[in-house]
Structure formats: C-alpha cells, structure tokens
PDB file of C-alpha atoms in Angstrom:
ATOM      1  CA  UNK A1489     119.947 110.211 114.895  1.00  0.00           C
ATOM      2  CA  UNK A1490     117.622 107.436 117.049  1.00  0.00           C
ATOM      3  CA  UNK A1491     116.909 103.874 115.678  1.00  0.00           C
ATOM      4  CA  UNK A1492     113.599 103.007 115.328  1.00  0.00           C
ATOM      5  CA  UNK A1493     113.441  99.131 116.913  1.00  0.00           C
ATOM      6  CA  UNK A1494     110.291  97.059 116.232  1.00  0.00           C
ATOM      7  CA  UNK A1495     108.160  99.756 114.727  1.00  0.00           C
ATOM      8  CA  UNK A1496     108.147  99.397 110.713  1.00  0.00           C
ATOM      9  CA  UNK A1497     105.169 102.003 110.341  1.00  0.00           C
ATOM     10  CA  UNK A1498     107.277 104.700 112.006  1.00  0.00           C
ATOM     11  CA  UNK A1499     110.781 103.603 109.988  1.00  0.00           C
ATOM     12  CA  UNK A1500     108.631 104.201 106.664  1.00  0.00           C
ATOM     13  CA  UNK A1501     107.071 107.285 107.592  1.00  0.00           C
ATOM     14  CA  UNK A1502     110.515 108.667 108.337  1.00  0.00           C
ATOM     15  CA  UNK A1503     111.252 107.813 104.744  1.00  0.00           C
ATOM     16  CA  UNK A1504     108.546 107.433 102.453  1.00  0.00           C
ATOM     17  CA  UNK A1505     107.959 111.515 101.658  1.00  0.00           C
ATOM     18  CA  UNK A1506     111.926 111.721 101.121  1.00  0.00           C
ATOM     19  CA  UNK A1507     113.536 111.797  98.276  1.00  0.00           C
ATOM     20  CA  UNK A1508     116.711 110.481  97.066  1.00  0.00           C
ATOM     21  CA  UNK A1509     118.191 113.697  96.704  1.00  0.00           C
ATOM     22  CA  UNK A1510     117.500 114.258 100.029  1.00  0.00           C
ATOM     23  CA  UNK A1511     119.853 111.276 101.635  1.00  0.00           C
ATOM     24  CA  UNK A1512     121.708 109.457  98.801  1.00  0.00           C
ATOM     25  CA  UNK A1513     123.025 112.150  96.467  1.00  0.00           C
ATOM     26  CA  UNK A1514     124.463 113.758  99.197  1.00  0.00           C
ATOM     27  CA  UNK A1515     126.580 111.015 100.098  1.00  0.00           C
ATOM     28  CA  UNK A1516     128.077 111.135  96.475  1.00  0.00           C
ATOM     29  CA  UNK A1517     128.180 108.257  95.325  1.00  0.00           C
ATOM     30  CA  UNK A1518     130.270 107.131  92.216  1.00  0.00           C
ATOM     31  CA  UNK A1519     129.791 104.763  90.315  1.00  0.00           C
ATOM     32  CA  UNK A1520     133.603 103.888  90.094  1.00  0.00           C
ATOM     33  CA  UNK A1521     133.784 103.641  93.592  1.00  0.00           C
ATOM     34  CA  UNK A1522     130.864 101.684  94.263  1.00  0.00           C
ATOM     35  CA  UNK A1523     132.359  98.950  92.234  1.00  0.00           C
ATOM     36  CA  UNK A1524     135.467  98.779  93.796  1.00  0.00           C
ATOM     37  CA  UNK A1525     133.498  98.711  97.531  1.00  0.00           C
ATOM     38  CA  UNK A1526     131.481  95.618  95.828  1.00  0.00           C
ATOM     39  CA  UNK A1527     134.614  94.013  94.868  1.00  0.00           C
ATOM     40  CA  UNK A1528     136.154  94.125  98.448  1.00  0.00           C
ATOM     41  CA  UNK A1529     132.716  92.996 100.310  1.00  0.00           C
ATOM     42  CA  UNK A1530     132.404  89.113 100.789  1.00  0.00           C
ATOM     43  CA  UNK A1531     129.056  88.031  99.009  1.00  0.00           C
ATOM     44  CA  UNK A1532     127.630  84.759  99.790  1.00  0.00           C
ATOM     45  CA  UNK A1533     124.630  83.844  98.154  1.00  0.00           C
ATOM     46  CA  UNK A1534     125.042  80.772  96.423  1.00  0.00           C
ATOM     47  CA  UNK A1535     123.037  77.307  98.072  1.00  0.00           C
ATOM     48  CA  UNK A1536     121.282  79.424 100.777  1.00  0.00           C
ATOM     49  CA  UNK A1537     117.890  77.490 102.806  1.00  0.00           C
ATOM     50  CA  UNK A1538     114.676  77.619 101.122  1.00  0.00           C
ATOM     51  CA  UNK A1539     111.274  76.792 102.248  1.00  0.00           C
ATOM     52  CA  UNK A1540     107.779  77.589 100.855  1.00  0.00           C
ATOM     53  CA  UNK A1541     106.586  79.421 104.642  1.00  0.00           C
ATOM     54  CA  UNK A1542     109.190  81.980 104.007  1.00  0.00           C
ATOM     55  CA  UNK A1543     109.095  82.403 100.254  1.00  0.00           C
ATOM     56  CA  UNK A1544     105.282  82.914  99.370  1.00  0.00           C
ATOM     57  CA  UNK A1545     103.633  82.987 103.059  1.00  0.00           C
ATOM     58  CA  UNK A1546     105.696  84.968 105.166  1.00  0.00           C
ATOM     59  CA  UNK A1547     105.207  88.956 104.666  1.00  0.00           C
ATOM     60  CA  UNK A1548     107.943  90.513 106.463  1.00  0.00           C
ATOM     61  CA  UNK A1549     108.616  94.064 107.303  1.00  0.00           C
ATOM     62  CA  UNK A1550     109.990  95.768 103.754  1.00  0.00           C
ATOM     63  CA  UNK A1551     113.703  94.384 103.030  1.00  0.00           C
ATOM     64  CA  UNK A1552     113.729  97.633 100.783  1.00  0.00           C
ATOM     65  CA  UNK A1553     112.654 100.076 102.962  1.00  0.00           C
ATOM     66  CA  UNK A1554     116.078  98.940 105.323  1.00  0.00           C
ATOM     67  CA  UNK A1555     118.381  98.958 103.130  1.00  0.00           C
ATOM     68  CA  UNK A1556     117.793 102.766 102.766  1.00  0.00           C
ATOM     69  CA  UNK A1557     117.360 103.133 106.214  1.00  0.00           C
ATOM     70  CA  UNK A1558     120.707 102.177 106.825  1.00  0.00           C
ATOM     71  CA  UNK A1559     122.131 104.400 104.149  1.00  0.00           C
ATOM     72  CA  UNK A1560     119.945 106.990 105.792  1.00  0.00           C
ATOM     73  CA  UNK A1561     121.593 106.378 109.318  1.00  0.00           C
ATOM     74  CA  UNK A1562     124.745 105.358 108.701  1.00  0.00           C
ATOM     75  CA  UNK A1563     125.545 107.596 105.149  1.00  0.00           C
ATOM     76  CA  UNK A1564     127.049 104.166 103.485  1.00  0.00           C
ATOM     77  CA  UNK A1565     126.428 101.102 101.464  1.00  0.00           C
ATOM     78  CA  UNK A1566     126.258  98.252 104.256  1.00  0.00           C
ATOM     79  CA  UNK A1567     127.746  94.705 103.636  1.00  0.00           C
ATOM     80  CA  UNK A1568     125.805  91.793 103.520  1.00  0.00           C
ATOM     81  CA  UNK A1569     126.564  91.000 107.253  1.00  0.00           C
ATOM     82  CA  UNK A1570     125.673  94.646 108.316  1.00  0.00           C
ATOM     83  CA  UNK A1571     122.455  94.647 106.204  1.00  0.00           C
ATOM     84  CA  UNK A1572     120.965  91.129 107.818  1.00  0.00           C
ATOM     85  CA  UNK A1573     122.334  92.412 111.324  1.00  0.00           C
ATOM     86  CA  UNK A1574     120.680  95.439 111.114  1.00  0.00           C
ATOM     87  CA  UNK A1575     117.395  94.174 109.999  1.00  0.00           C
ATOM     88  CA  UNK A1576     117.784  91.479 112.821  1.00  0.00           C
ATOM     89  CA  UNK A1577     118.368  94.220 115.428  1.00  0.00           C
ATOM     90  CA  UNK A1578     115.053  96.619 114.210  1.00  0.00           C
ATOM     91  CA  UNK A1579     112.602  93.729 113.724  1.00  0.00           C
ATOM     92  CA  UNK A1580     113.567  91.555 116.782  1.00  0.00           C
ATOM     93  CA  UNK A1581     110.254  91.331 117.776  1.00  0.00           C
ATOM     94  CA  UNK A1582     108.563  90.650 115.009  1.00  0.00           C
ATOM     95  CA  UNK A1583     110.922  88.057 113.798  1.00  0.00           C
ATOM     96  CA  UNK A1584     111.208  86.477 117.362  1.00  0.00           C
ATOM     97  CA  UNK A1585     106.704  85.762 116.674  1.00  0.00           C
ATOM     98  CA  UNK A1586     107.104  85.194 113.294  1.00  0.00           C
ATOM     99  CA  UNK A1587     110.273  83.184 112.009  1.00  0.00           C
ATOM    100  CA  UNK A1588     111.460  81.997 114.720  1.00  0.00           C
ATOM    101  CA  UNK A1589     114.508  79.212 115.092  1.00  0.00           C
ATOM    102  CA  UNK A1590     112.354  76.635 113.114  1.00  0.00           C
ATOM    103  CA  UNK A1591     112.556  79.350 110.130  1.00  0.00           C
ATOM    104  CA  UNK A1592     115.621  81.012 111.100  1.00  0.00           C
ATOM    105  CA  UNK A1593     118.158  80.059 108.186  1.00  0.00           C
ATOM    106  CA  UNK A1594     115.881  80.114 105.991  1.00  0.00           C
ATOM    107  CA  UNK A1595     114.765  83.313 106.674  1.00  0.00           C
ATOM    108  CA  UNK A1596     118.632  84.954 106.525  1.00  0.00           C
ATOM    109  CA  UNK A1597     118.511  82.984 102.963  1.00  0.00           C
ATOM    110  CA  UNK A1598     115.877  84.655 102.102  1.00  0.00           C
ATOM    111  CA  UNK A1599     117.494  88.005 102.982  1.00  0.00           C
ATOM    112  CA  UNK A1600     121.204  86.857 101.833  1.00  0.00           C
ATOM    113  CA  UNK A1601     119.477  86.425  98.175  1.00  0.00           C
ATOM    114  CA  UNK A1602     117.919  89.752  98.102  1.00  0.00           C
ATOM    115  CA  UNK A1603     120.895  91.679  99.323  1.00  0.00           C
ATOM    116  CA  UNK A1604     122.574  92.151  95.853  1.00  0.00           C
ATOM    117  CA  UNK A1605     119.226  92.974  94.232  1.00  0.00           C
ATOM    118  CA  UNK A1606     119.722  96.299  96.149  1.00  0.00           C
ATOM    119  CA  UNK A1607     123.234  96.611  95.541  1.00  0.00           C
ATOM    120  CA  UNK A1608     121.763  96.418  91.535  1.00  0.00           C
ATOM    121  CA  UNK A1609     119.240  98.931  92.159  1.00  0.00           C
ATOM    122  CA  UNK A1610     121.556 101.528  94.105  1.00  0.00           C
ATOM    123  CA  UNK A1611     124.293 100.770  91.610  1.00  0.00           C
ATOM    124  CA  UNK A1612     121.951 101.706  88.266  1.00  0.00           C
ATOM    125  CA  UNK A1613     120.589 104.731  89.754  1.00  0.00           C
ATOM    126  CA  UNK A1614     123.809 106.248  89.493  1.00  0.00           C
ATOM    127  CA  UNK A1615     124.906 104.755  86.535  1.00  0.00           C
ATOM    128  CA  UNK A1616     121.912 106.707  85.148  1.00  0.00           C
ATOM    129  CA  UNK A1617     122.569 109.769  86.477  1.00  0.00           C
ATOM    130  CA  UNK A1618     126.203 109.410  85.473  1.00  0.00           C
ATOM    131  CA  UNK A1619     125.336 108.699  81.472  1.00  0.00           C
ATOM    132  CA  UNK A1620     123.929 112.196  81.180  1.00  0.00           C
ATOM    133  CA  UNK A1621     120.966 111.337  79.731  1.00  0.00           C
ATOM    134  CA  UNK A1622     118.090 111.910  81.763  1.00  0.00           C
ATOM    135  CA  UNK A1623     117.251 115.286  83.102  1.00  0.00           C
ATOM    136  CA  UNK A1624     116.610 113.919  86.688  1.00  0.00           C
ATOM    137  CA  UNK A1625     117.026 110.426  87.827  1.00  0.00           C
ATOM    138  CA  UNK A1626     115.025 109.542  91.255  1.00  0.00           C
ATOM    139  CA  UNK A1627     114.361 106.996  93.949  1.00  0.00           C
ATOM    140  CA  UNK A1628     111.397 107.684  96.117  1.00  0.00           C
ATOM    141  CA  UNK A1629     110.572 104.523  98.332  1.00  0.00           C
ATOM    142  CA  UNK A1630     106.503 104.931  98.970  1.00  0.00           C
ATOM    143  CA  UNK A1631     106.502 104.102  95.315  1.00  0.00           C
ATOM    144  CA  UNK A1632     109.147 101.661  95.014  1.00  0.00           C
ATOM    145  CA  UNK A1633     107.108  99.508  97.632  1.00  0.00           C
ATOM    146  CA  UNK A1634     103.666 100.068  96.686  1.00  0.00           C
ATOM    147  CA  UNK A1635     104.449 100.829  92.865  1.00  0.00           C
ATOM    148  CA  UNK A1636     107.136  98.423  92.176  1.00  0.00           C
ATOM    149  CA  UNK A1637     109.043 101.490  90.679  1.00  0.00           C
ATOM    150  CA  UNK A1638     112.559 101.132  92.071  1.00  0.00           C
ATOM    151  CA  UNK A1639     114.159 104.429  89.897  1.00  0.00           C
ATOM    152  CA  UNK A1640     112.447 107.650  88.330  1.00  0.00           C
ATOM    153  CA  UNK A1641     114.143 109.038  85.108  1.00  0.00           C
ATOM    154  CA  UNK A1642     113.141 112.379  83.057  1.00  0.00           C
ATOM    155  CA  UNK A1643     113.347 113.418  79.849  1.00  0.00           C
ATOM    156  CA  UNK A1644     111.989 115.562  77.783  1.00  0.00           C
ATOM    157  CA  UNK A1645     110.087 116.745  80.141  1.00  0.00           C
ATOM    158  CA  UNK A1646     108.004 113.262  81.044  1.00  0.00           C
ATOM    159  CA  UNK A1647     108.847 111.307  83.819  1.00  0.00           C
ATOM    160  CA  UNK A1648     109.157 107.582  83.320  1.00  0.00           C
ATOM    161  CA  UNK A1649     108.953 104.624  86.038  1.00  0.00           C
ATOM    162  CA  UNK A1650     111.615 101.657  85.779  1.00  0.00           C
ATOM    163  CA  UNK A1651     110.810  98.666  87.325  1.00  0.00           C
ATOM    164  CA  UNK A1652     114.453  96.642  87.829  1.00  0.00           C
ATOM    165  CA  UNK A1653     114.132  92.761  88.139  1.00  0.00           C
ATOM    166  CA  UNK A1654     115.896  89.397  87.373  1.00  0.00           C
ATOM    167  CA  UNK A1655     114.181  87.809  84.426  1.00  0.00           C
ATOM    168  CA  UNK A1656     113.220  84.554  86.454  1.00  0.00           C
ATOM    169  CA  UNK A1657     109.886  82.852  86.192  1.00  0.00           C
ATOM    170  CA  UNK A1658     108.853  83.741  89.563  1.00  0.00           C
ATOM    171  CA  UNK A1659     109.561  87.565  88.518  1.00  0.00           C
ATOM    172  CA  UNK A1660     107.881  87.246  85.739  1.00  0.00           C
ATOM    173  CA  UNK A1661     104.623  85.685  87.668  1.00  0.00           C
ATOM    174  CA  UNK A1662     104.634  88.804  90.145  1.00  0.00           C
ATOM    175  CA  UNK A1663     105.273  91.497  86.677  1.00  0.00           C
ATOM    176  CA  UNK A1664     102.124  89.955  85.317  1.00  0.00           C
ATOM    177  CA  UNK A1665      99.843  90.774  88.324  1.00  0.00           C
ATOM    178  CA  UNK A1666      99.583  94.306  87.158  1.00  0.00           C
ATOM    179  CA  UNK A1667      97.505  96.036  90.057  1.00  0.00           C
ATOM    180  CA  UNK A1668     100.062  95.230  92.344  1.00  0.00           C
ATOM    181  CA  UNK A1669     102.308  97.348  90.571  1.00  0.00           C
ATOM    182  CA  UNK A1670      99.813 100.072  90.454  1.00  0.00           C
ATOM    183  CA  UNK A1671      98.579 100.808  94.023  1.00  0.00           C
ATOM    184  CA  UNK A1672      99.556 104.208  93.886  1.00  0.00           C
ATOM    185  CA  UNK A1673      98.656 106.730  90.831  1.00  0.00           C
ATOM    186  CA  UNK A1674     101.796 107.350  89.182  1.00  0.00           C
ATOM    187  CA  UNK A1675     102.244 110.479  86.577  1.00  0.00           C
ATOM    188  CA  UNK A1676     104.580 108.359  84.709  1.00  0.00           C
ATOM    189  CA  UNK A1677     104.920 105.951  81.878  1.00  0.00           C
ATOM    190  CA  UNK A1678     105.580 102.335  83.269  1.00  0.00           C
ATOM    191  CA  UNK A1679     109.107 100.688  81.823  1.00  0.00           C
ATOM    192  CA  UNK A1680     110.154  96.845  82.432  1.00  0.00           C
ATOM    193  CA  UNK A1681     113.873  96.510  82.474  1.00  0.00           C
ATOM    194  CA  UNK A1682     114.640  92.723  83.456  1.00  0.00           C
ATOM    195  CA  UNK A1683     118.192  91.615  84.158  1.00  0.00           C
ATOM    196  CA  UNK A1684     119.458  88.342  82.684  1.00  0.00           C
ATOM    197  CA  UNK A1685     122.032  87.182  85.473  1.00  0.00           C
ATOM    198  CA  UNK A1686     123.465  84.691  82.831  1.00  0.00           C
ATOM    199  CA  UNK A1687     124.969  86.800  80.537  1.00  0.00           C
ATOM    200  CA  UNK A1688     125.094  90.200  82.495  1.00  0.00           C
ATOM    201  CA  UNK A1689     128.668  91.941  83.613  1.00  0.00           C
ATOM    202  CA  UNK A1690     129.450  90.690  86.864  1.00  0.00           C
ATOM    203  CA  UNK A1691     132.142  92.225  89.410  1.00  0.00           C
ATOM    204  CA  UNK A1692     133.840  90.014  91.390  1.00  0.00           C
ATOM    205  CA  UNK A1693     133.361  90.049  95.206  1.00  0.00           C
ATOM    206  CA  UNK A1694     135.453  87.924  97.817  1.00  0.00           C
ATOM    207  CA  UNK A1695     132.748  85.705  97.468  1.00  0.00           C
ATOM    208  CA  UNK A1696     130.400  85.242  94.850  1.00  0.00           C
ATOM    209  CA  UNK A1697     130.402  86.763  92.198  1.00  0.00           C
ATOM    210  CA  UNK A1698     128.005  90.258  91.750  1.00  0.00           C
ATOM    211  CA  UNK A1699     126.120  90.804  88.365  1.00  0.00           C
ATOM    212  CA  UNK A1700     125.125  94.440  87.586  1.00  0.00           C
ATOM    213  CA  UNK A1701     122.735  96.669  85.421  1.00  0.00           C
ATOM    214  CA  UNK A1702     125.301  98.058  82.473  1.00  0.00           C
ATOM    215  CA  UNK A1703     125.108 100.654  79.527  1.00  0.00           C
ATOM    216  CA  UNK A1704     122.965  98.061  77.623  1.00  0.00           C
ATOM    217  CA  UNK A1705     120.507  98.086  80.027  1.00  0.00           C
ATOM    218  CA  UNK A1706     120.089 102.160  79.732  1.00  0.00           C
ATOM    219  CA  UNK A1707     120.185 101.997  75.854  1.00  0.00           C
ATOM    220  CA  UNK A1708     117.120  99.217  76.209  1.00  0.00           C
ATOM    221  CA  UNK A1709     115.289 102.647  78.272  1.00  0.00           C
ATOM    222  CA  UNK A1710     116.336 105.059  76.138  1.00  0.00           C
ATOM    223  CA  UNK A1711     114.961 102.590  73.329  1.00  0.00           C
ATOM    224  CA  UNK A1712     111.361 102.145  74.728  1.00  0.00           C
ATOM    225  CA  UNK A1713     111.309 105.964  75.772  1.00  0.00           C
ATOM    226  CA  UNK A1714     112.370 106.890  71.871  1.00  0.00           C
ATOM    227  CA  UNK A1715     109.374 104.280  71.354  1.00  0.00           C
ATOM    228  CA  UNK A1716     107.004 106.230  73.629  1.00  0.00           C
ATOM    229  CA  UNK A1717     107.631 109.358  71.652  1.00  0.00           C
ATOM    230  CA  UNK A1718     106.912 108.030  68.156  1.00  0.00           C
ATOM    231  CA  UNK A1719     104.318 105.922  68.743  1.00  0.00           C
ATOM    232  CA  UNK A1720     102.251 107.252  72.129  1.00  0.00           C
ATOM    233  CA  UNK A1721     102.275 104.178  74.644  1.00  0.00           C
ATOM    234  CA  UNK A1722     104.892 101.901  75.957  1.00  0.00           C
ATOM    235  CA  UNK A1723     102.436 100.174  78.050  1.00  0.00           C
TER     236      UNK A1723
END
C-alpha cells in the first residue's frame, strides 16, 4: 500500500472509519509476545528536552494516528526509533515549516515521551481482550482523537468508553476540560482509568523501564461497571 506523505487529512480519512477488528485483531498480537517484544526494544524517554512552545502551543499532526498508521501499513508495532523516523518522514513539510532546527530536539523529546503511552494502550487493549471479561473490545481512531476514548469495552450489552492516561497534574488538567472529551456524541458510558507510573507494573527494556496497565486496572473497570449497574450513573 502506498504511504501518504505530508497530508494528515488523507491519512486520517484512511483510518477513521476502520475498527481495530479490521487492522489490529487480524495481526493476532498476544499479551505475552507483546511483552517479550517490549523487553527487546530500546526505550529512551529520560531527560529529553522540553519547551513551552512545543508542549503547549504547537498543534502537530496526531501522534496517535501515525502510531496506528504504522501498524496498518507494516503489520507490526514500531520501535521508538522507527516511530519517530516514520512520523518525521510522512510529516516532513509540516515539521520543516513549524518546528525547524530551533525546536527540533524538543519536538523529538515530545515524541519520545509520547511513544510509551501508545505501547501501553495497545498492550492494555490485548490485556482486556484476553481477560475474557467483556463481550467485545474495540479501538476506533475517530473516537480516540475526537472524544479521547482510548478503548471501548462491551459488557451485558452496554458499551463503555475507557480513557487511559497517566496520573499527573498535567493529565488531570486536560481531563477536567470535559467538553474537549466529548466532541463526538457517544452511546457509551465513560470510565476514567489513570495509571500511577510510580506504582505500576513495569517491563525492563534495553533502555528505560516501561510501565504497563495490569489486571488491577481491569478490576477497576469492572468495579466501575458494577457501580453503574447498581446505581445508574458513573460519569
């Protein structure tokens, strides 16, 4: 399949209507094999450069979209170096125009720090599937970008939209901006599952340790669903 360069709208249009059942599930990833893969990669996120312009003012083409676009094209999960190289290659004109040499290191640092969150999401997606506690587990890019829903689960004929995020002041600040989380109307109950990186399980890589969601977080989702079923509202 031909790669789309320097045109986010075309890339997004290619993926937005596809379900994870169409391009992730057919690859037959397993939690165990993903964890083995993560253990063999070189993860480098510590001490990366930051600046306010890159963190708060720059609005780049979606980091999420290109993580899944790589999977869609190459039928595997990228390494950190592959992800950043791929993002730079397909968005070269935008990066040249908006980042340039002045902010290049800080922008790469932002991509470096973002990459583990995507590994966490796809790992948890498969952890949810293998738990066999849900009728269905689903990822849809459109809802991730527009409603900040990282994964859907279905239980007892009811859909639940799960937001996965790190438990930090910055994350809470953006989460509290509720209108930004619901730009697309959802026929699903929302559940927020932040991860505490200090206490979370970790996988050693050839570089920095990689923090992951675990059965504890699935139990939390089940508890939230049970509360909703008994009380009628969890939002």
